[in-house]
Short mmCIF file of C-alpha atoms and ligand atoms in Angstrom, two decimals:
data_model
loop_
_atom_site.label_atom_id
_atom_site.label_comp_id
_atom_site.label_asym_id
_atom_site.label_seq_id
_atom_site.Cartn_x
_atom_site.Cartn_y
_atom_site.Cartn_z
CA MET A 1 4.90 10.69 -0.38
CA ARG A 2 1.53 9.90 1.14
CA ALA A 3 0.10 11.41 4.31
CA ALA A 4 1.82 10.45 7.54
CA GLU A 5 -1.00 8.22 8.68
CA GLU A 6 -0.69 5.80 5.75
CA ALA A 7 1.12 2.46 5.99
CA LEU A 8 2.09 -0.10 3.40
CA ILE A 9 1.82 -3.71 4.62
CA VAL A 10 3.90 -6.13 2.53
CA VAL A 11 2.60 -9.63 3.21
CA ASP A 12 4.81 -12.74 3.06
CA VAL A 13 6.98 -12.03 -0.02
CA GLN A 14 9.15 -15.02 0.88
CA ASN A 15 10.99 -17.60 -1.20
CA ASP A 16 8.58 -20.43 -0.41
CA PHE A 17 5.66 -18.46 -1.89
CA CYS A 18 7.58 -17.64 -5.09
CA PRO A 19 8.24 -19.91 -8.11
CA GLY A 20 10.51 -22.77 -7.03
CA GLY A 21 9.33 -22.52 -3.41
CA ALA A 22 7.53 -25.12 -1.29
CA LEU A 23 4.12 -23.41 -1.57
CA ALA A 24 4.73 -21.49 -4.77
CA VAL A 25 2.15 -18.95 -5.89
CA ALA A 26 2.04 -18.53 -9.69
CA GLY A 27 3.79 -15.27 -10.59
CA GLY A 28 4.60 -14.59 -6.95
CA ASP A 29 7.89 -12.92 -7.81
CA ALA A 30 6.37 -10.76 -10.58
CA ILE A 31 4.95 -8.32 -8.01
CA ILE A 32 8.32 -7.45 -6.51
CA PRO A 33 9.28 -4.44 -8.72
CA GLU A 34 5.92 -2.78 -8.02
CA ILE A 35 6.26 -3.40 -4.28
CA ASN A 36 9.79 -2.01 -4.25
CA ALA A 37 8.51 1.17 -5.93
CA MET A 38 5.54 1.45 -3.53
CA MET A 39 7.80 1.15 -0.48
CA ARG A 40 9.34 4.50 -1.38
CA GLN A 41 5.93 6.22 -1.35
CA PHE A 42 4.69 5.31 2.13
CA PRO A 43 5.88 6.91 5.37
CA VAL A 44 5.29 3.70 7.35
CA ARG A 45 6.29 0.33 5.90
CA VAL A 46 5.71 -3.05 7.52
CA LEU A 47 6.75 -6.45 6.19
CA THR A 48 5.28 -9.71 7.42
CA GLN A 49 7.05 -13.04 7.46
CA ASP A 50 5.34 -16.43 7.76
CA TRP A 51 7.57 -18.14 10.34
CA HIS A 52 6.65 -21.69 11.32
CA PRO A 53 8.42 -24.20 13.58
CA ALA A 54 9.06 -27.56 11.83
CA ASP A 55 6.39 -29.25 13.97
CA HIS A 56 3.70 -26.74 12.97
CA LYS A 57 0.16 -28.15 12.93
CA SER A 58 -0.70 -26.47 9.61
CA PHE A 59 1.73 -28.82 7.81
CA ALA A 60 0.18 -31.94 6.23
CA GLU A 61 3.44 -33.72 7.07
CA ASN A 62 2.59 -33.43 10.77
CA HIS A 63 -0.76 -35.22 10.29
CA PRO A 64 0.01 -38.86 9.39
CA GLY A 65 -1.86 -39.92 6.24
CA ALA A 66 -3.13 -36.42 5.41
CA ALA A 67 -2.59 -35.04 1.92
CA PRO A 68 -1.37 -31.50 1.30
CA PHE A 69 -4.29 -29.12 0.60
CA SER A 70 -6.76 -31.37 2.47
CA LEU A 71 -8.94 -29.94 5.24
CA THR A 72 -8.79 -30.76 8.94
CA GLN A 73 -10.56 -29.51 12.06
CA MET A 74 -8.59 -27.51 14.62
CA PRO A 75 -9.99 -26.26 17.97
CA TYR A 76 -10.45 -22.86 16.28
CA GLY A 77 -12.21 -24.24 13.15
CA PRO A 78 -11.36 -25.72 9.74
CA GLN A 79 -7.74 -25.58 8.66
CA ILE A 80 -6.19 -26.35 5.27
CA LEU A 81 -3.13 -28.59 5.62
CA TRP A 82 -0.26 -27.07 3.65
CA PRO A 83 2.96 -28.43 2.26
CA THR A 84 5.74 -27.69 4.74
CA HIS A 85 6.77 -24.07 4.12
CA CYS A 86 8.48 -21.06 5.70
CA VAL A 87 10.23 -23.08 8.38
CA GLN A 88 12.06 -20.79 10.80
CA GLY A 89 15.64 -20.26 9.69
CA SER A 90 15.25 -22.04 6.33
CA ASP A 91 16.02 -20.44 2.95
CA GLY A 92 12.35 -20.77 2.05
CA ALA A 93 11.41 -18.50 4.93
CA LEU A 94 13.73 -15.70 3.78
CA PHE A 95 12.35 -12.71 1.94
CA HIS A 96 12.78 -13.00 -1.82
CA PRO A 97 16.26 -11.68 -2.66
CA ARG A 98 14.87 -9.03 -5.04
CA LEU A 99 12.51 -7.59 -2.42
CA GLU A 100 14.05 -4.39 -1.05
CA THR A 101 13.54 -4.90 2.66
CA ALA A 102 15.88 -2.13 3.86
CA PRO A 103 13.17 0.60 3.91
CA GLY A 104 10.96 -1.54 6.17
CA ASP A 105 10.25 -0.04 9.61
CA LEU A 106 8.97 -3.26 11.16
CA ILE A 107 9.08 -6.96 10.34
CA ILE A 108 6.29 -8.89 11.99
CA ARG A 109 6.59 -12.66 12.20
CA LYS A 110 3.53 -14.85 12.50
CA GLY A 111 2.61 -18.53 12.67
CA PHE A 112 5.31 -19.35 15.22
CA ARG A 113 3.00 -21.13 17.67
CA PRO A 114 2.96 -24.86 16.76
CA GLU A 115 -0.74 -25.32 17.59
CA ILE A 116 -2.24 -22.46 15.61
CA ASP A 117 -1.89 -21.04 12.13
CA SER A 118 -1.75 -17.32 11.50
CA TYR A 119 -2.73 -16.03 8.07
CA SER A 120 -3.50 -12.51 9.21
CA ALA A 121 -0.89 -9.93 10.14
CA PHE A 122 -3.16 -8.91 13.06
CA PHE A 123 -4.59 -12.07 14.65
CA GLU A 124 -3.87 -15.78 14.57
CA ASN A 125 -6.49 -18.05 13.02
CA ASP A 126 -8.55 -18.13 16.24
CA ARG A 127 -9.19 -14.45 15.31
CA THR A 128 -8.39 -13.40 18.90
CA THR A 129 -4.68 -13.96 19.63
CA PRO A 130 -3.05 -10.67 18.56
CA THR A 131 0.30 -10.35 16.78
CA GLY A 132 0.88 -6.86 18.18
CA LEU A 133 0.67 -5.10 14.79
CA GLU A 134 -2.47 -3.16 15.71
CA GLY A 135 -0.71 -1.53 18.66
CA TYR A 136 2.32 -0.67 16.55
CA LEU A 137 0.23 1.01 13.87
CA ARG A 138 -1.98 2.91 16.31
CA THR A 139 0.92 4.22 18.36
CA ARG A 140 2.48 5.49 15.13
CA GLY A 141 -0.77 7.28 14.28
CA VAL A 142 -1.61 5.11 11.28
CA THR A 143 -5.26 5.04 10.17
CA ARG A 144 -5.03 3.96 6.51
CA LEU A 145 -3.44 0.79 5.14
CA THR A 146 -2.54 -0.46 1.70
CA LEU A 147 -1.86 -4.19 1.50
CA VAL A 148 0.22 -6.02 -1.10
CA GLY A 149 1.90 -9.43 -1.29
CA LEU A 150 1.15 -13.14 -1.09
CA ALA A 151 -1.18 -14.78 -1.17
CA THR A 152 -4.18 -12.61 -2.12
CA ASP A 153 -6.77 -15.17 -1.02
CA PHE A 154 -5.16 -16.18 2.27
CA CYS A 155 -2.78 -13.96 4.19
CA VAL A 156 -3.64 -10.73 2.33
CA THR A 157 -7.41 -11.25 2.67
CA TYR A 158 -7.30 -12.32 6.32
CA SER A 159 -5.15 -9.28 7.09
CA ALA A 160 -7.47 -6.94 5.17
CA LEU A 161 -10.61 -8.30 6.89
CA ASP A 162 -9.06 -7.99 10.35
CA ALA A 163 -7.79 -4.48 9.61
CA ALA A 164 -11.25 -3.38 8.44
CA ARG A 165 -12.83 -4.94 11.56
CA LEU A 166 -10.35 -2.95 13.68
CA GLY A 167 -11.47 0.27 12.03
CA PHE A 168 -8.58 0.98 9.65
CA ALA A 169 -9.36 2.24 6.16
CA VAL A 170 -8.04 -0.59 3.99
CA ALA A 171 -7.07 -0.91 0.35
CA VAL A 172 -5.57 -3.92 -1.43
CA LYS A 173 -3.46 -3.15 -4.51
CA MET A 174 -4.43 -6.17 -6.60
CA SER A 175 -1.67 -5.81 -9.23
CA ALA A 176 0.89 -6.23 -6.42
CA CYS A 177 -0.71 -9.45 -5.10
CA ARG A 178 -0.93 -13.02 -6.42
CA ALA A 179 -3.33 -15.78 -5.33
CA ILE A 180 -3.12 -19.50 -4.55
CA ASP A 181 -6.77 -19.85 -5.76
CA LEU A 182 -7.78 -23.21 -4.26
CA GLU A 183 -11.26 -24.13 -5.52
CA GLY A 184 -12.50 -20.61 -6.10
CA SER A 185 -10.87 -19.15 -2.99
CA LEU A 186 -9.84 -15.98 -4.82
CA ALA A 187 -13.40 -15.08 -5.86
CA THR A 188 -14.69 -15.78 -2.33
CA ALA A 189 -11.91 -13.71 -0.82
CA CYS A 190 -12.61 -10.74 -3.09
CA GLN A 191 -16.32 -10.90 -2.27
CA GLN A 192 -15.60 -10.96 1.47
CA MET A 193 -13.22 -8.03 1.19
CA MET A 194 -15.69 -5.93 -0.79
CA GLN A 195 -18.46 -6.72 1.71
CA ALA A 196 -16.18 -5.59 4.53
CA GLY A 197 -15.57 -2.26 2.82
CA VAL A 198 -12.03 -3.04 1.67
CA ASP A 199 -11.08 -1.08 -1.47
CA LEU A 200 -9.74 -3.37 -4.19
CA ILE A 201 -7.63 -1.00 -6.24
C1 VGL B 1 -0.04 -18.35 3.47
C2 VGL B 1 -0.88 -20.48 3.42
C3 VGL B 1 -0.12 -20.84 4.51
C4 VGL B 1 -0.01 -16.99 2.86
C5 VGL B 1 0.73 -18.69 4.57
O1 VGL B 1 0.98 -16.25 3.04
O2 VGL B 1 -1.01 -16.62 2.19
N1 VGL B 1 -0.85 -19.25 2.91
N2 VGL B 1 0.69 -19.93 5.07
ZN1 ZN B 2 2.06 -20.56 6.56
#
């Protein structure tokens, strides 16, 4: 068991990000046994859940004529338009059935505001609207985070960068993550994380 101030953050291990899902990440389900084992080693365990309304603006379907994986401009900056995924209450939004969620202390849902996407577990994509996770971790005395989950180059990286900016010591356990890797996004994400002082372990 690690020191009391260490938390494991399990990012978006949901059906839609696993093989067969709407926004499947290659090998997304292969990380589940390692995550289940890690959950038992951390005193604080948080799971995040991407949780979009059907009319969410990050869905290509809600932009007539736009193709999935194309880029659009939102008031807060560029936004990739995704295939419809993790719709609130759908099977795709559920945690993968092999993920052992019972040891989780907190489940934080994100991306529920129709007008704004939320990759990070800490802030929505405007980088200012908080999810509340920072307050939860600080009030529990957490100073060190290990991140795992899906996808490495989007929700895991955004979460890691925000956590580092907030002053947490951050590690990403790469073997327990899988990437979407759109046009080199994984390499860019790893570079950004290293520059921000995130430990890729
Ligand atoms: C994610 C794209 C859209 C992720 C979530 O979990 O990395 N990626 N929504
Ligand atoms: Zn999403």
